[in-house]
């Protein structure tokens, strides 16, 4: 009786197998649009191989993971912005990251800190895995070299900015810089997930160029917020460039290596809006000789002069 009941099911299974027999034993194929996007990017010469961006052999599998024409990237912006570790990315991501640095990251760094970013601290590029590192999730865009996780940045003066420490909890300008980067990223990538988007992105910004349905919609989380205005560096720059009233202009014979004291004169010279104190003229003054009272006690300690080293914390 049981055997008779199973016979129709067996026939159905055989029929289904015969219809799909041509695919049995064949390796799953990546969606065609991915290879098409890689080829179009190369044909348009959006990325030029260099000592920092090198074409690598095809990454094929496991499964549908991989890239047809991957790049190994150690730096962008002509070598001006390094990666902390070599990133494996597809052509479109390399091109968009380079444009994102030029249009979003560097202008924000210049506005907030008066200097540029020299390094991206990546937390992952190509990796064949599920979304959010969940084993049974849909494949992440990392599985196709179409995504980058960014844990932080390094400024030209060596200061390190990290998402886990500085997003919403850093000083005012640093937090604003990261939020500026988040907002600008949403104009370059189809997916941007920063701290506050979900529990998996508490310590990095995830950016990718996924195709979200036929409508080409984008995902940007959390919702970008307005930030405080950047500090105004123009008075300081103007004072650094202009000689003090009545003073002679500096010549090439000046070998002191010290900026003019006029750069620190004027109201507000001891602070930079939200960025901490600047060293004042006393930082460059010679130490005062020790003075003693009538019984030989020191009245002034010559070692207690200000230090220009404080500027490195900006």
PDB file of C-alpha atoms in Angstrom:
ATOM      1  CA  UNK A   1       0.000   0.000   0.000  1.00  0.00           C
ATOM      2  CA  UNK A   2       2.796   2.390   0.948  1.00  0.00           C
ATOM      3  CA  UNK A   3       4.711   1.441  -2.177  1.00  0.00           C
ATOM      4  CA  UNK A   4       1.708   2.257  -4.384  1.00  0.00           C
ATOM      5  CA  UNK A   5       1.314   5.649  -2.664  1.00  0.00           C
ATOM      6  CA  UNK A   6       4.968   6.525  -3.292  1.00  0.00           C
ATOM      7  CA  UNK A   7       4.909   5.633  -6.984  1.00  0.00           C
ATOM      8  CA  UNK A   8       3.256   8.938  -8.153  1.00  0.00           C
ATOM      9  CA  UNK A   9       5.770  10.967  -6.139  1.00  0.00           C
ATOM     10  CA  UNK A  10       8.618   9.016  -7.678  1.00  0.00           C
ATOM     11  CA  UNK A  11       7.320   9.674 -11.165  1.00  0.00           C
ATOM     12  CA  UNK A  12       7.056  13.388 -10.458  1.00  0.00           C
ATOM     13  CA  UNK A  13      10.619  13.500  -9.195  1.00  0.00           C
ATOM     14  CA  UNK A  14      11.886  11.699 -12.293  1.00  0.00           C
ATOM     15  CA  UNK A  15      10.004  14.102 -14.543  1.00  0.00           C
ATOM     16  CA  UNK A  16      11.500  17.127 -12.761  1.00  0.00           C
ATOM     17  CA  UNK A  17      14.947  15.615 -13.041  1.00  0.00           C
ATOM     18  CA  UNK A  18      14.529  15.057 -16.759  1.00  0.00           C
ATOM     19  CA  UNK A  19      13.506  18.697 -17.270  1.00  0.00           C
ATOM     20  CA  UNK A  20      16.528  20.018 -15.390  1.00  0.00           C
ATOM     21  CA  UNK A  21      18.933  17.336 -16.447  1.00  0.00           C
ATOM     22  CA  UNK A  22      21.047  19.760 -18.438  1.00  0.00           C
ATOM     23  CA  UNK A  23      21.995  21.624 -15.231  1.00  0.00           C
ATOM     24  CA  UNK A  24      22.798  18.589 -13.116  1.00  0.00           C
ATOM     25  CA  UNK A  25      26.492  18.516 -12.313  1.00  0.00           C
ATOM     26  CA  UNK A  26      27.101  22.038 -13.610  1.00  0.00           C
ATOM     27  CA  UNK A  27      28.613  24.686 -11.387  1.00  0.00           C
ATOM     28  CA  UNK A  28      26.266  27.530 -10.352  1.00  0.00           C
ATOM     29  CA  UNK A  29      26.906  30.715 -12.296  1.00  0.00           C
ATOM     30  CA  UNK A  30      27.296  34.233 -10.950  1.00  0.00           C
ATOM     31  CA  UNK A  31      24.607  36.695 -12.064  1.00  0.00           C
ATOM     32  CA  UNK A  32      25.551  37.980 -15.519  1.00  0.00           C
ATOM     33  CA  UNK A  33      25.333  41.647 -14.499  1.00  0.00           C
ATOM     34  CA  UNK A  34      28.391  41.287 -12.270  1.00  0.00           C
ATOM     35  CA  UNK A  35      30.726  40.213 -15.079  1.00  0.00           C
ATOM     36  CA  UNK A  36      29.125  42.780 -17.376  1.00  0.00           C
ATOM     37  CA  UNK A  37      29.820  45.539 -14.828  1.00  0.00           C
ATOM     38  CA  UNK A  38      33.458  44.448 -14.487  1.00  0.00           C
ATOM     39  CA  UNK A  39      33.967  44.360 -18.256  1.00  0.00           C
ATOM     40  CA  UNK A  40      32.275  47.747 -18.781  1.00  0.00           C
ATOM     41  CA  UNK A  41      34.440  49.358 -16.093  1.00  0.00           C
ATOM     42  CA  UNK A  42      37.608  48.017 -17.729  1.00  0.00           C
ATOM     43  CA  UNK A  43      36.465  49.029 -21.219  1.00  0.00           C
ATOM     44  CA  UNK A  44      35.795  52.584 -19.991  1.00  0.00           C
ATOM     45  CA  UNK A  45      39.257  52.639 -18.359  1.00  0.00           C
ATOM     46  CA  UNK A  46      37.823  53.808 -15.072  1.00  0.00           C
ATOM     47  CA  UNK A  47      40.779  52.136 -13.335  1.00  0.00           C
ATOM     48  CA  UNK A  48      44.368  52.285 -14.525  1.00  0.00           C
ATOM     49  CA  UNK A  49      46.727  49.578 -13.219  1.00  0.00           C
ATOM     50  CA  UNK A  50      49.704  50.983 -11.323  1.00  0.00           C
ATOM     51  CA  UNK A  51      52.167  50.032  -8.617  1.00  0.00           C
ATOM     52  CA  UNK A  52      49.286  50.464  -6.153  1.00  0.00           C
ATOM     53  CA  UNK A  53      46.495  48.842  -8.205  1.00  0.00           C
ATOM     54  CA  UNK A  54      47.356  45.525  -9.847  1.00  0.00           C
ATOM     55  CA  UNK A  55      45.212  43.191 -11.947  1.00  0.00           C
ATOM     56  CA  UNK A  56      45.078  39.722 -10.371  1.00  0.00           C
ATOM     57  CA  UNK A  57      44.021  36.253 -11.602  1.00  0.00           C
ATOM     58  CA  UNK A  58      40.315  35.389 -11.600  1.00  0.00           C
ATOM     59  CA  UNK A  59      38.822  34.339  -8.275  1.00  0.00           C
ATOM     60  CA  UNK A  60      36.489  31.456  -9.090  1.00  0.00           C
ATOM     61  CA  UNK A  61      34.437  29.990  -6.276  1.00  0.00           C
ATOM     62  CA  UNK A  62      33.581  28.389  -4.010  1.00  0.00           C
ATOM     63  CA  UNK A  63      30.085  28.343  -5.428  1.00  0.00           C
ATOM     64  CA  UNK A  64      29.230  31.575  -7.212  1.00  0.00           C
ATOM     65  CA  UNK A  65      31.696  33.616  -5.128  1.00  0.00           C
ATOM     66  CA  UNK A  66      34.520  35.355  -6.956  1.00  0.00           C
ATOM     67  CA  UNK A  67      35.545  38.005  -9.476  1.00  0.00           C
ATOM     68  CA  UNK A  68      36.366  37.748 -13.165  1.00  0.00           C
ATOM     69  CA  UNK A  69      38.921  40.603 -13.198  1.00  0.00           C
ATOM     70  CA  UNK A  70      39.924  41.371  -9.600  1.00  0.00           C
ATOM     71  CA  UNK A  71      42.301  44.107  -8.524  1.00  0.00           C
ATOM     72  CA  UNK A  72      44.747  43.969  -5.615  1.00  0.00           C
ATOM     73  CA  UNK A  73      44.781  47.475  -4.132  1.00  0.00           C
ATOM     74  CA  UNK A  74      47.336  48.854  -1.672  1.00  0.00           C
ATOM     75  CA  UNK A  75      46.602  52.577  -2.149  1.00  0.00           C
ATOM     76  CA  UNK A  76      44.322  55.019  -3.968  1.00  0.00           C
ATOM     77  CA  UNK A  77      44.614  58.636  -5.127  1.00  0.00           C
ATOM     78  CA  UNK A  78      47.844  57.891  -6.939  1.00  0.00           C
ATOM     79  CA  UNK A  79      49.381  56.381  -3.811  1.00  0.00           C
ATOM     80  CA  UNK A  80      48.444  59.299  -1.531  1.00  0.00           C
ATOM     81  CA  UNK A  81      45.935  57.249   0.499  1.00  0.00           C
ATOM     82  CA  UNK A  82      47.218  53.840   1.596  1.00  0.00           C
ATOM     83  CA  UNK A  83      45.279  50.807   2.796  1.00  0.00           C
ATOM     84  CA  UNK A  84      46.356  49.180   6.052  1.00  0.00           C
ATOM     85  CA  UNK A  85      46.057  45.822   4.239  1.00  0.00           C
ATOM     86  CA  UNK A  86      45.807  44.838   0.565  1.00  0.00           C
ATOM     87  CA  UNK A  87      42.182  44.929  -0.596  1.00  0.00           C
ATOM     88  CA  UNK A  88      40.766  42.622  -3.283  1.00  0.00           C
ATOM     89  CA  UNK A  89      38.065  44.563  -5.145  1.00  0.00           C
ATOM     90  CA  UNK A  90      36.322  44.634  -8.489  1.00  0.00           C
ATOM     91  CA  UNK A  91      36.895  47.423 -10.991  1.00  0.00           C
ATOM     92  CA  UNK A  92      33.737  49.385 -10.165  1.00  0.00           C
ATOM     93  CA  UNK A  93      34.504  49.482  -6.444  1.00  0.00           C
ATOM     94  CA  UNK A  94      38.076  50.658  -7.046  1.00  0.00           C
ATOM     95  CA  UNK A  95      36.868  53.473  -9.297  1.00  0.00           C
ATOM     96  CA  UNK A  96      34.078  54.549  -6.936  1.00  0.00           C
ATOM     97  CA  UNK A  97      36.294  54.480  -3.855  1.00  0.00           C
ATOM     98  CA  UNK A  98      38.792  56.725  -5.624  1.00  0.00           C
ATOM     99  CA  UNK A  99      36.040  59.195  -6.561  1.00  0.00           C
ATOM    100  CA  UNK A 100      34.599  59.016  -3.017  1.00  0.00           C
ATOM    101  CA  UNK A 101      37.969  59.948  -1.526  1.00  0.00           C
ATOM    102  CA  UNK A 102      38.293  62.942  -3.850  1.00  0.00           C
ATOM    103  CA  UNK A 103      34.695  64.171  -3.511  1.00  0.00           C
ATOM    104  CA  UNK A 104      33.799  63.308   0.082  1.00  0.00           C
ATOM    105  CA  UNK A 105      36.574  62.183   2.406  1.00  0.00           C
ATOM    106  CA  UNK A 106      39.387  64.617   1.616  1.00  0.00           C
ATOM    107  CA  UNK A 107      37.186  67.750   1.506  1.00  0.00           C
ATOM    108  CA  UNK A 108      35.670  66.754   4.867  1.00  0.00           C
ATOM    109  CA  UNK A 109      39.111  66.164   6.398  1.00  0.00           C
ATOM    110  CA  UNK A 110      40.427  69.483   5.068  1.00  0.00           C
ATOM    111  CA  UNK A 111      37.383  71.311   6.418  1.00  0.00           C
ATOM    112  CA  UNK A 112      37.412  69.674   9.853  1.00  0.00           C
ATOM    113  CA  UNK A 113      41.142  69.261  10.508  1.00  0.00           C
ATOM    114  CA  UNK A 114      42.996  71.406   7.974  1.00  0.00           C
ATOM    115  CA  UNK A 115      44.793  68.327   6.604  1.00  0.00           C
ATOM    116  CA  UNK A 116      44.171  65.237   4.493  1.00  0.00           C
ATOM    117  CA  UNK A 117      43.587  61.556   5.112  1.00  0.00           C
ATOM    118  CA  UNK A 118      46.626  59.400   4.300  1.00  0.00           C
ATOM    119  CA  UNK A 119      45.302  55.936   5.185  1.00  0.00           C
ATOM    120  CA  UNK A 120      42.096  53.915   5.193  1.00  0.00           C
ATOM    121  CA  UNK A 121      41.934  51.236   7.863  1.00  0.00           C
ATOM    122  CA  UNK A 122      39.957  48.484   6.176  1.00  0.00           C
ATOM    123  CA  UNK A 123      38.211  45.685   8.056  1.00  0.00           C
ATOM    124  CA  UNK A 124      37.533  43.532   4.999  1.00  0.00           C
ATOM    125  CA  UNK A 125      37.143  43.433   1.229  1.00  0.00           C
ATOM    126  CA  UNK A 126      36.702  40.153  -0.700  1.00  0.00           C
ATOM    127  CA  UNK A 127      35.457  37.213   1.398  1.00  0.00           C
ATOM    128  CA  UNK A 128      33.095  34.408   0.357  1.00  0.00           C
ATOM    129  CA  UNK A 129      30.560  34.601   3.183  1.00  0.00           C
ATOM    130  CA  UNK A 130      26.987  35.329   4.115  1.00  0.00           C
ATOM    131  CA  UNK A 131      25.678  38.776   4.988  1.00  0.00           C
ATOM    132  CA  UNK A 132      26.766  39.937   8.439  1.00  0.00           C
ATOM    133  CA  UNK A 133      28.970  36.825   8.621  1.00  0.00           C
ATOM    134  CA  UNK A 134      25.880  34.716   9.201  1.00  0.00           C
ATOM    135  CA  UNK A 135      26.344  31.206   7.835  1.00  0.00           C
ATOM    136  CA  UNK A 136      22.881  30.724   6.367  1.00  0.00           C
ATOM    137  CA  UNK A 137      22.331  34.290   5.161  1.00  0.00           C
ATOM    138  CA  UNK A 138      22.258  35.404   1.549  1.00  0.00           C
ATOM    139  CA  UNK A 139      25.724  35.954   0.111  1.00  0.00           C
ATOM    140  CA  UNK A 140      27.272  39.296   1.014  1.00  0.00           C
ATOM    141  CA  UNK A 141      28.583  41.700  -1.628  1.00  0.00           C
ATOM    142  CA  UNK A 142      31.980  40.961  -0.116  1.00  0.00           C
ATOM    143  CA  UNK A 143      31.668  37.581  -1.865  1.00  0.00           C
ATOM    144  CA  UNK A 144      32.105  39.385  -5.186  1.00  0.00           C
ATOM    145  CA  UNK A 145      34.718  41.996  -4.236  1.00  0.00           C
ATOM    146  CA  UNK A 146      31.944  44.557  -4.469  1.00  0.00           C
ATOM    147  CA  UNK A 147      32.162  45.892  -0.907  1.00  0.00           C
ATOM    148  CA  UNK A 148      34.554  47.389   1.632  1.00  0.00           C
ATOM    149  CA  UNK A 149      34.313  47.668   5.419  1.00  0.00           C
ATOM    150  CA  UNK A 150      36.021  50.789   6.796  1.00  0.00           C
ATOM    151  CA  UNK A 151      37.062  50.816  10.437  1.00  0.00           C
ATOM    152  CA  UNK A 152      38.774  54.192  10.453  1.00  0.00           C
ATOM    153  CA  UNK A 153      41.194  56.677   8.929  1.00  0.00           C
ATOM    154  CA  UNK A 154      44.643  58.130   9.622  1.00  0.00           C
ATOM    155  CA  UNK A 155      45.335  61.853   9.196  1.00  0.00           C
ATOM    156  CA  UNK A 156      48.522  63.334   7.788  1.00  0.00           C
ATOM    157  CA  UNK A 157      49.752  64.226  11.291  1.00  0.00           C
ATOM    158  CA  UNK A 158      49.399  60.589  12.379  1.00  0.00           C
ATOM    159  CA  UNK A 159      46.162  60.965  14.307  1.00  0.00           C
ATOM    160  CA  UNK A 160      43.952  57.873  14.017  1.00  0.00           C
ATOM    161  CA  UNK A 161      40.178  58.161  13.744  1.00  0.00           C
ATOM    162  CA  UNK A 162      38.185  55.009  14.513  1.00  0.00           C
ATOM    163  CA  UNK A 163      34.488  54.350  14.054  1.00  0.00           C
ATOM    164  CA  UNK A 164      34.122  52.342  17.258  1.00  0.00           C
ATOM    165  CA  UNK A 165      35.587  55.151  19.384  1.00  0.00           C
ATOM    166  CA  UNK A 166      34.756  58.365  17.544  1.00  0.00           C
ATOM    167  CA  UNK A 167      31.305  57.866  16.010  1.00  0.00           C
ATOM    168  CA  UNK A 168      29.087  59.982  18.256  1.00  0.00           C
ATOM    169  CA  UNK A 169      31.572  59.814  21.134  1.00  0.00           C
ATOM    170  CA  UNK A 170      34.660  61.567  19.784  1.00  0.00           C
ATOM    171  CA  UNK A 171      35.296  65.294  19.984  1.00  0.00           C
ATOM    172  CA  UNK A 172      32.834  67.479  18.119  1.00  0.00           C
ATOM    173  CA  UNK A 173      34.812  67.869  14.892  1.00  0.00           C
ATOM    174  CA  UNK A 174      35.855  64.208  14.687  1.00  0.00           C
ATOM    175  CA  UNK A 175      32.302  62.953  15.130  1.00  0.00           C
ATOM    176  CA  UNK A 176      31.107  65.504  12.589  1.00  0.00           C
ATOM    177  CA  UNK A 177      33.786  64.352  10.125  1.00  0.00           C
ATOM    178  CA  UNK A 178      32.585  60.739  10.319  1.00  0.00           C
ATOM    179  CA  UNK A 179      28.982  61.808   9.846  1.00  0.00           C
ATOM    180  CA  UNK A 180      30.013  63.961   6.867  1.00  0.00           C
ATOM    181  CA  UNK A 181      31.735  60.892   5.398  1.00  0.00           C
ATOM    182  CA  UNK A 182      28.604  58.800   6.001  1.00  0.00           C
ATOM    183  CA  UNK A 183      26.348  61.345   4.302  1.00  0.00           C
ATOM    184  CA  UNK A 184      28.696  61.741   1.320  1.00  0.00           C
ATOM    185  CA  UNK A 185      29.054  57.964   0.980  1.00  0.00           C
ATOM    186  CA  UNK A 186      25.322  57.660   0.340  1.00  0.00           C
ATOM    187  CA  UNK A 187      25.817  59.638  -2.861  1.00  0.00           C
ATOM    188  CA  UNK A 188      28.491  57.250  -4.162  1.00  0.00           C
ATOM    189  CA  UNK A 189      27.397  53.756  -3.129  1.00  0.00           C
ATOM    190  CA  UNK A 190      24.126  51.845  -3.368  1.00  0.00           C
ATOM    191  CA  UNK A 191      24.513  50.478   0.177  1.00  0.00           C
ATOM    192  CA  UNK A 192      25.942  52.373   3.155  1.00  0.00           C
ATOM    193  CA  UNK A 193      25.624  50.894   6.654  1.00  0.00           C
ATOM    194  CA  UNK A 194      27.275  52.802   9.509  1.00  0.00           C
ATOM    195  CA  UNK A 195      27.125  52.548  13.312  1.00  0.00           C
ATOM    196  CA  UNK A 196      23.482  52.808  14.321  1.00  0.00           C
ATOM    197  CA  UNK A 197      22.222  50.911  11.263  1.00  0.00           C
ATOM    198  CA  UNK A 198      22.227  47.564  13.107  1.00  0.00           C
ATOM    199  CA  UNK A 199      24.201  45.648  15.725  1.00  0.00           C
ATOM    200  CA  UNK A 200      26.594  44.194  13.134  1.00  0.00           C
ATOM    201  CA  UNK A 201      27.951  47.596  12.034  1.00  0.00           C
ATOM    202  CA  UNK A 202      28.759  49.161  15.389  1.00  0.00           C
ATOM    203  CA  UNK A 203      32.460  49.519  14.542  1.00  0.00           C
ATOM    204  CA  UNK A 204      32.672  50.211  10.798  1.00  0.00           C
ATOM    205  CA  UNK A 205      31.098  51.692   7.689  1.00  0.00           C
ATOM    206  CA  UNK A 206      30.090  49.138   5.057  1.00  0.00           C
ATOM    207  CA  UNK A 207      29.891  50.430   1.474  1.00  0.00           C
ATOM    208  CA  UNK A 208      29.004  48.449  -1.648  1.00  0.00           C
ATOM    209  CA  UNK A 209      27.601  48.732  -5.172  1.00  0.00           C
ATOM    210  CA  UNK A 210      24.875  46.079  -4.948  1.00  0.00           C
ATOM    211  CA  UNK A 211      22.000  46.089  -7.409  1.00  0.00           C
ATOM    212  CA  UNK A 212      18.904  46.432  -5.244  1.00  0.00           C
ATOM    213  CA  UNK A 213      16.153  45.208  -7.537  1.00  0.00           C
ATOM    214  CA  UNK A 214      15.230  46.580 -10.907  1.00  0.00           C
ATOM    215  CA  UNK A 215      14.448  50.008  -9.498  1.00  0.00           C
ATOM    216  CA  UNK A 216      18.082  50.507  -8.497  1.00  0.00           C
ATOM    217  CA  UNK A 217      17.105  51.804  -5.063  1.00  0.00           C
ATOM    218  CA  UNK A 218      19.755  52.617  -2.489  1.00  0.00           C
ATOM    219  CA  UNK A 219      20.137  51.812   1.208  1.00  0.00           C
ATOM    220  CA  UNK A 220      21.631  54.446   3.526  1.00  0.00           C
ATOM    221  CA  UNK A 221      21.445  53.774   7.265  1.00  0.00           C
ATOM    222  CA  UNK A 222      21.244  55.475   9.669  1.00  0.00           C
ATOM    223  CA  UNK A 223      19.507  58.507   8.228  1.00  0.00           C
ATOM    224  CA  UNK A 224      22.161  61.196   7.563  1.00  0.00           C
ATOM    225  CA  UNK A 225      22.097  64.035  10.091  1.00  0.00           C
ATOM    226  CA  UNK A 226      23.098  67.670   9.838  1.00  0.00           C
ATOM    227  CA  UNK A 227      26.440  68.442  11.460  1.00  0.00           C
ATOM    228  CA  UNK A 228      27.952  71.522  13.062  1.00  0.00           C
ATOM    229  CA  UNK A 229      29.872  73.875  10.743  1.00  0.00           C
ATOM    230  CA  UNK A 230      33.594  73.196  10.311  1.00  0.00           C
ATOM    231  CA  UNK A 231      36.078  75.560  11.977  1.00  0.00           C
ATOM    232  CA  UNK A 232      37.252  78.622  10.067  1.00  0.00           C
ATOM    233  CA  UNK A 233      40.970  78.287   9.370  1.00  0.00           C
ATOM    234  CA  UNK A 234      41.199  81.373   7.134  1.00  0.00           C
ATOM    235  CA  UNK A 235      42.245  83.921   9.813  1.00  0.00           C
ATOM    236  CA  UNK A 236      45.029  81.616  11.003  1.00  0.00           C
ATOM    237  CA  UNK A 237      46.212  80.954   7.440  1.00  0.00           C
ATOM    238  CA  UNK A 238      46.125  84.652   6.608  1.00  0.00           C
ATOM    239  CA  UNK A 239      48.162  85.516   9.706  1.00  0.00           C
ATOM    240  CA  UNK A 240      50.696  82.798   8.915  1.00  0.00           C
ATOM    241  CA  UNK A 241      51.186  84.135   5.394  1.00  0.00           C
ATOM    242  CA  UNK A 242      51.249  87.867   6.190  1.00  0.00           C
ATOM    243  CA  UNK A 243      54.114  89.506   8.102  1.00  0.00           C
ATOM    244  CA  UNK A 244      53.199  91.224  11.347  1.00  0.00           C
ATOM    245  CA  UNK A 245      52.604  95.001  11.001  1.00  0.00           C
ATOM    246  CA  UNK A 246      55.932  96.822  10.943  1.00  0.00           C
ATOM    247  CA  UNK A 247      57.930  93.600  10.757  1.00  0.00           C
ATOM    248  CA  UNK A 248      60.298  92.694   7.951  1.00  0.00           C
ATOM    249  CA  UNK A 249      59.310  89.871   5.662  1.00  0.00           C
ATOM    250  CA  UNK A 250      61.016  86.556   6.231  1.00  0.00           C
ATOM    251  CA  UNK A 251      63.762  85.649   3.809  1.00  0.00           C
ATOM    252  CA  UNK A 252      65.247  82.398   2.629  1.00  0.00           C
ATOM    253  CA  UNK A 253      68.089  83.024   5.086  1.00  0.00           C
ATOM    254  CA  UNK A 254      65.791  82.276   8.026  1.00  0.00           C
ATOM    255  CA  UNK A 255      66.791  78.775   9.133  1.00  0.00           C
ATOM    256  CA  UNK A 256      64.987  78.647  12.446  1.00  0.00           C
ATOM    257  CA  UNK A 257      62.286  76.378  11.043  1.00  0.00           C
ATOM    258  CA  UNK A 258      59.726  78.098  13.281  1.00  0.00           C
ATOM    259  CA  UNK A 259      56.479  79.743  12.110  1.00  0.00           C
ATOM    260  CA  UNK A 260      56.188  83.498  12.650  1.00  0.00           C
ATOM    261  CA  UNK A 261      54.843  84.503  16.029  1.00  0.00           C
ATOM    262  CA  UNK A 262      52.239  86.620  14.221  1.00  0.00           C
ATOM    263  CA  UNK A 263      50.473  83.359  13.339  1.00  0.00           C
ATOM    264  CA  UNK A 264      49.404  83.043  16.957  1.00  0.00           C
ATOM    265  CA  UNK A 265      48.562  86.643  17.751  1.00  0.00           C
ATOM    266  CA  UNK A 266      45.114  88.123  18.022  1.00  0.00           C
ATOM    267  CA  UNK A 267      41.864  87.211  19.803  1.00  0.00           C
ATOM    268  CA  UNK A 268      41.101  83.508  19.994  1.00  0.00           C
ATOM    269  CA  UNK A 269      44.627  82.478  19.031  1.00  0.00           C
ATOM    270  CA  UNK A 270      44.730  80.037  21.924  1.00  0.00           C
ATOM    271  CA  UNK A 271      41.802  77.910  20.732  1.00  0.00           C
ATOM    272  CA  UNK A 272      40.410  76.393  17.586  1.00  0.00           C
ATOM    273  CA  UNK A 273      36.636  75.918  17.559  1.00  0.00           C
ATOM    274  CA  UNK A 274      36.039  72.389  18.795  1.00  0.00           C
ATOM    275  CA  UNK A 275      39.549  71.256  17.924  1.00  0.00           C
ATOM    276  CA  UNK A 276      41.429  72.049  21.138  1.00  0.00           C
ATOM    277  CA  UNK A 277      44.138  74.573  21.976  1.00  0.00           C
ATOM    278  CA  UNK A 278      46.835  75.842  19.702  1.00  0.00           C
ATOM    279  CA  UNK A 279      50.305  76.521  21.027  1.00  0.00           C
ATOM    280  CA  UNK A 280      50.832  80.250  21.620  1.00  0.00           C
ATOM    281  CA  UNK A 281      53.927  82.414  21.121  1.00  0.00           C
ATOM    282  CA  UNK A 282      55.337  81.189  24.428  1.00  0.00           C
ATOM    283  CA  UNK A 283      55.881  77.805  22.791  1.00  0.00           C
ATOM    284  CA  UNK A 284      58.719  79.329  20.759  1.00  0.00           C
ATOM    285  CA  UNK A 285      60.146  81.703  23.382  1.00  0.00           C
ATOM    286  CA  UNK A 286      63.595  80.820  24.800  1.00  0.00           C
ATOM    287  CA  UNK A 287      63.496  79.496  28.370  1.00  0.00           C
ATOM    288  CA  UNK A 288      63.837  82.151  31.020  1.00  0.00           C
ATOM    289  CA  UNK A 289      67.006  82.008  33.126  1.00  0.00           C
ATOM    290  CA  UNK A 290      66.464  80.826  36.696  1.00  0.00           C
ATOM    291  CA  UNK A 291      65.925  83.553  39.275  1.00  0.00           C
ATOM    292  CA  UNK A 292      66.513  83.131  42.969  1.00  0.00           C
ATOM    293  CA  UNK A 293      65.285  85.018  45.972  1.00  0.00           C
ATOM    294  CA  UNK A 294      67.480  86.517  48.685  1.00  0.00           C
ATOM    295  CA  UNK A 295      68.103  83.131  50.333  1.00  0.00           C
ATOM    296  CA  UNK A 296      68.910  81.234  47.159  1.00  0.00           C
ATOM    297  CA  UNK A 297      65.476  79.600  46.438  1.00  0.00           C
ATOM    298  CA  UNK A 298      64.451  79.259  42.760  1.00  0.00           C
ATOM    299  CA  UNK A 299      61.670  81.631  41.740  1.00  0.00           C
ATOM    300  CA  UNK A 300      61.252  80.227  38.202  1.00  0.00           C
ATOM    301  CA  UNK A 301      61.659  76.715  36.873  1.00  0.00           C
ATOM    302  CA  UNK A 302      63.100  77.003  33.312  1.00  0.00           C
ATOM    303  CA  UNK A 303      61.772  73.540  32.402  1.00  0.00           C
ATOM    304  CA  UNK A 304      58.132  74.548  32.777  1.00  0.00           C
ATOM    305  CA  UNK A 305      57.806  76.205  29.380  1.00  0.00           C
ATOM    306  CA  UNK A 306      54.992  75.340  26.940  1.00  0.00           C
ATOM    307  CA  UNK A 307      55.551  72.680  24.301  1.00  0.00           C
ATOM    308  CA  UNK A 308      54.622  72.743  20.623  1.00  0.00           C
ATOM    309  CA  UNK A 309      53.962  69.015  20.928  1.00  0.00           C
ATOM    310  CA  UNK A 310      50.403  69.822  22.029  1.00  0.00           C
ATOM    311  CA  UNK A 311      49.498  70.641  18.426  1.00  0.00           C
ATOM    312  CA  UNK A 312      49.892  67.021  17.431  1.00  0.00           C
ATOM    313  CA  UNK A 313      46.623  66.174  19.196  1.00  0.00           C
ATOM    314  CA  UNK A 314      44.490  68.278  16.872  1.00  0.00           C
TER     315      UNK A 314
END
